[in-house]
């Protein structure tokens, strides 16, 4: 479960001030709703993707004994 700032607060915050967990959580959420997003939602999702890319992407690419390959944003 995500515990953090909500989209109302984050929408007034520059993307480079968002924490990694916030970017990951809202990227996943908006990705799931992509077919239903209006222009503003699509623009927000695009900005989140650009910030993730600017930070070098989502980090966990390999599984090990204690972690899977899916990024957890909890």
PDB file of C-alpha atoms in Angstrom:
ATOM      1  CA  UNK A   1       0.000   0.000   0.000  1.00  0.00           C
ATOM      2  CA  UNK A   2       1.247   3.455  -0.956  1.00  0.00           C
ATOM      3  CA  UNK A   3       1.673   5.872   1.924  1.00  0.00           C
ATOM      4  CA  UNK A   4       2.747   9.302   0.835  1.00  0.00           C
ATOM      5  CA  UNK A   5       1.718  12.567  -0.714  1.00  0.00           C
ATOM      6  CA  UNK A   6      -1.427  12.500  -2.823  1.00  0.00           C
ATOM      7  CA  UNK A   7      -1.748  13.666  -6.420  1.00  0.00           C
ATOM      8  CA  UNK A   8      -3.248  17.011  -5.325  1.00  0.00           C
ATOM      9  CA  UNK A   9      -0.068  17.934  -3.478  1.00  0.00           C
ATOM     10  CA  UNK A  10       2.256  16.366  -6.025  1.00  0.00           C
ATOM     11  CA  UNK A  11       0.623  18.158  -8.964  1.00  0.00           C
ATOM     12  CA  UNK A  12       1.867  21.423  -7.436  1.00  0.00           C
ATOM     13  CA  UNK A  13       5.385  20.016  -6.938  1.00  0.00           C
ATOM     14  CA  UNK A  14       8.098  19.864  -9.606  1.00  0.00           C
ATOM     15  CA  UNK A  15       8.675  16.307 -10.840  1.00  0.00           C
ATOM     16  CA  UNK A  16      12.355  16.407  -9.874  1.00  0.00           C
ATOM     17  CA  UNK A  17      11.234  16.943  -6.244  1.00  0.00           C
ATOM     18  CA  UNK A  18       9.138  13.750  -6.259  1.00  0.00           C
ATOM     19  CA  UNK A  19      10.545  10.713  -4.418  1.00  0.00           C
ATOM     20  CA  UNK A  20      11.255   7.548  -6.429  1.00  0.00           C
ATOM     21  CA  UNK A  21       8.395   5.728  -4.681  1.00  0.00           C
ATOM     22  CA  UNK A  22       5.953   8.448  -5.739  1.00  0.00           C
ATOM     23  CA  UNK A  23       7.093   8.328  -9.344  1.00  0.00           C
ATOM     24  CA  UNK A  24       6.862   4.540  -9.407  1.00  0.00           C
ATOM     25  CA  UNK A  25       3.450   4.385  -7.753  1.00  0.00           C
ATOM     26  CA  UNK A  26       1.789   7.022  -9.925  1.00  0.00           C
ATOM     27  CA  UNK A  27       3.452   5.718 -13.097  1.00  0.00           C
ATOM     28  CA  UNK A  28       1.985   2.286 -12.381  1.00  0.00           C
ATOM     29  CA  UNK A  29      -1.437   3.745 -11.528  1.00  0.00           C
ATOM     30  CA  UNK A  30      -1.625   5.946 -14.612  1.00  0.00           C
ATOM     31  CA  UNK A  31      -0.325   3.115 -16.799  1.00  0.00           C
ATOM     32  CA  UNK A  32      -3.246   0.947 -15.663  1.00  0.00           C
ATOM     33  CA  UNK A  33      -5.732   3.733 -16.458  1.00  0.00           C
ATOM     34  CA  UNK A  34      -4.086   4.866 -19.706  1.00  0.00           C
ATOM     35  CA  UNK A  35      -7.049   4.067 -21.985  1.00  0.00           C
ATOM     36  CA  UNK A  36      -9.299   6.266 -19.837  1.00  0.00           C
ATOM     37  CA  UNK A  37      -7.029   9.291 -19.301  1.00  0.00           C
ATOM     38  CA  UNK A  38      -7.911  12.676 -20.758  1.00  0.00           C
ATOM     39  CA  UNK A  39      -5.302  15.003 -22.247  1.00  0.00           C
ATOM     40  CA  UNK A  40      -4.271  16.349 -18.834  1.00  0.00           C
ATOM     41  CA  UNK A  41      -3.800  12.846 -17.397  1.00  0.00           C
ATOM     42  CA  UNK A  42      -1.816  11.737 -20.429  1.00  0.00           C
ATOM     43  CA  UNK A  43       0.400  14.809 -20.126  1.00  0.00           C
ATOM     44  CA  UNK A  44       0.995  14.111 -16.407  1.00  0.00           C
ATOM     45  CA  UNK A  45       1.904  10.499 -17.170  1.00  0.00           C
ATOM     46  CA  UNK A  46       4.305  11.602 -19.911  1.00  0.00           C
ATOM     47  CA  UNK A  47       6.030  14.010 -17.464  1.00  0.00           C
ATOM     48  CA  UNK A  48       6.390  11.209 -14.902  1.00  0.00           C
ATOM     49  CA  UNK A  49       7.937   8.937 -17.530  1.00  0.00           C
ATOM     50  CA  UNK A  50      10.392  11.680 -18.560  1.00  0.00           C
ATOM     51  CA  UNK A  51      11.445  12.184 -14.916  1.00  0.00           C
ATOM     52  CA  UNK A  52      11.939   8.426 -14.411  1.00  0.00           C
ATOM     53  CA  UNK A  53      14.079   8.329 -17.562  1.00  0.00           C
ATOM     54  CA  UNK A  54      16.051  11.398 -16.426  1.00  0.00           C
ATOM     55  CA  UNK A  55      16.872   9.558 -13.191  1.00  0.00           C
ATOM     56  CA  UNK A  56      18.153   6.552 -15.091  1.00  0.00           C
ATOM     57  CA  UNK A  57      15.007   4.428 -15.106  1.00  0.00           C
ATOM     58  CA  UNK A  58      13.572   2.079 -12.531  1.00  0.00           C
ATOM     59  CA  UNK A  59      16.453   0.308 -10.812  1.00  0.00           C
ATOM     60  CA  UNK A  60      15.604  -3.333 -10.123  1.00  0.00           C
ATOM     61  CA  UNK A  61      16.175  -5.298 -13.339  1.00  0.00           C
ATOM     62  CA  UNK A  62      17.344  -8.597 -11.889  1.00  0.00           C
ATOM     63  CA  UNK A  63      15.802 -10.966  -9.406  1.00  0.00           C
ATOM     64  CA  UNK A  64      17.703 -12.463  -6.495  1.00  0.00           C
ATOM     65  CA  UNK A  65      16.769 -14.733  -3.604  1.00  0.00           C
ATOM     66  CA  UNK A  66      15.025 -11.997  -1.684  1.00  0.00           C
ATOM     67  CA  UNK A  67      13.576  -9.799  -4.447  1.00  0.00           C
ATOM     68  CA  UNK A  68      11.580 -10.373  -7.587  1.00  0.00           C
ATOM     69  CA  UNK A  69      11.883  -8.418 -10.825  1.00  0.00           C
ATOM     70  CA  UNK A  70       8.724  -6.378 -10.207  1.00  0.00           C
ATOM     71  CA  UNK A  71       9.390  -3.004  -8.612  1.00  0.00           C
ATOM     72  CA  UNK A  72       7.468  -2.605  -5.358  1.00  0.00           C
ATOM     73  CA  UNK A  73       6.435   0.912  -4.479  1.00  0.00           C
ATOM     74  CA  UNK A  74       5.149   0.078  -0.996  1.00  0.00           C
TER      75      UNK A  74
END
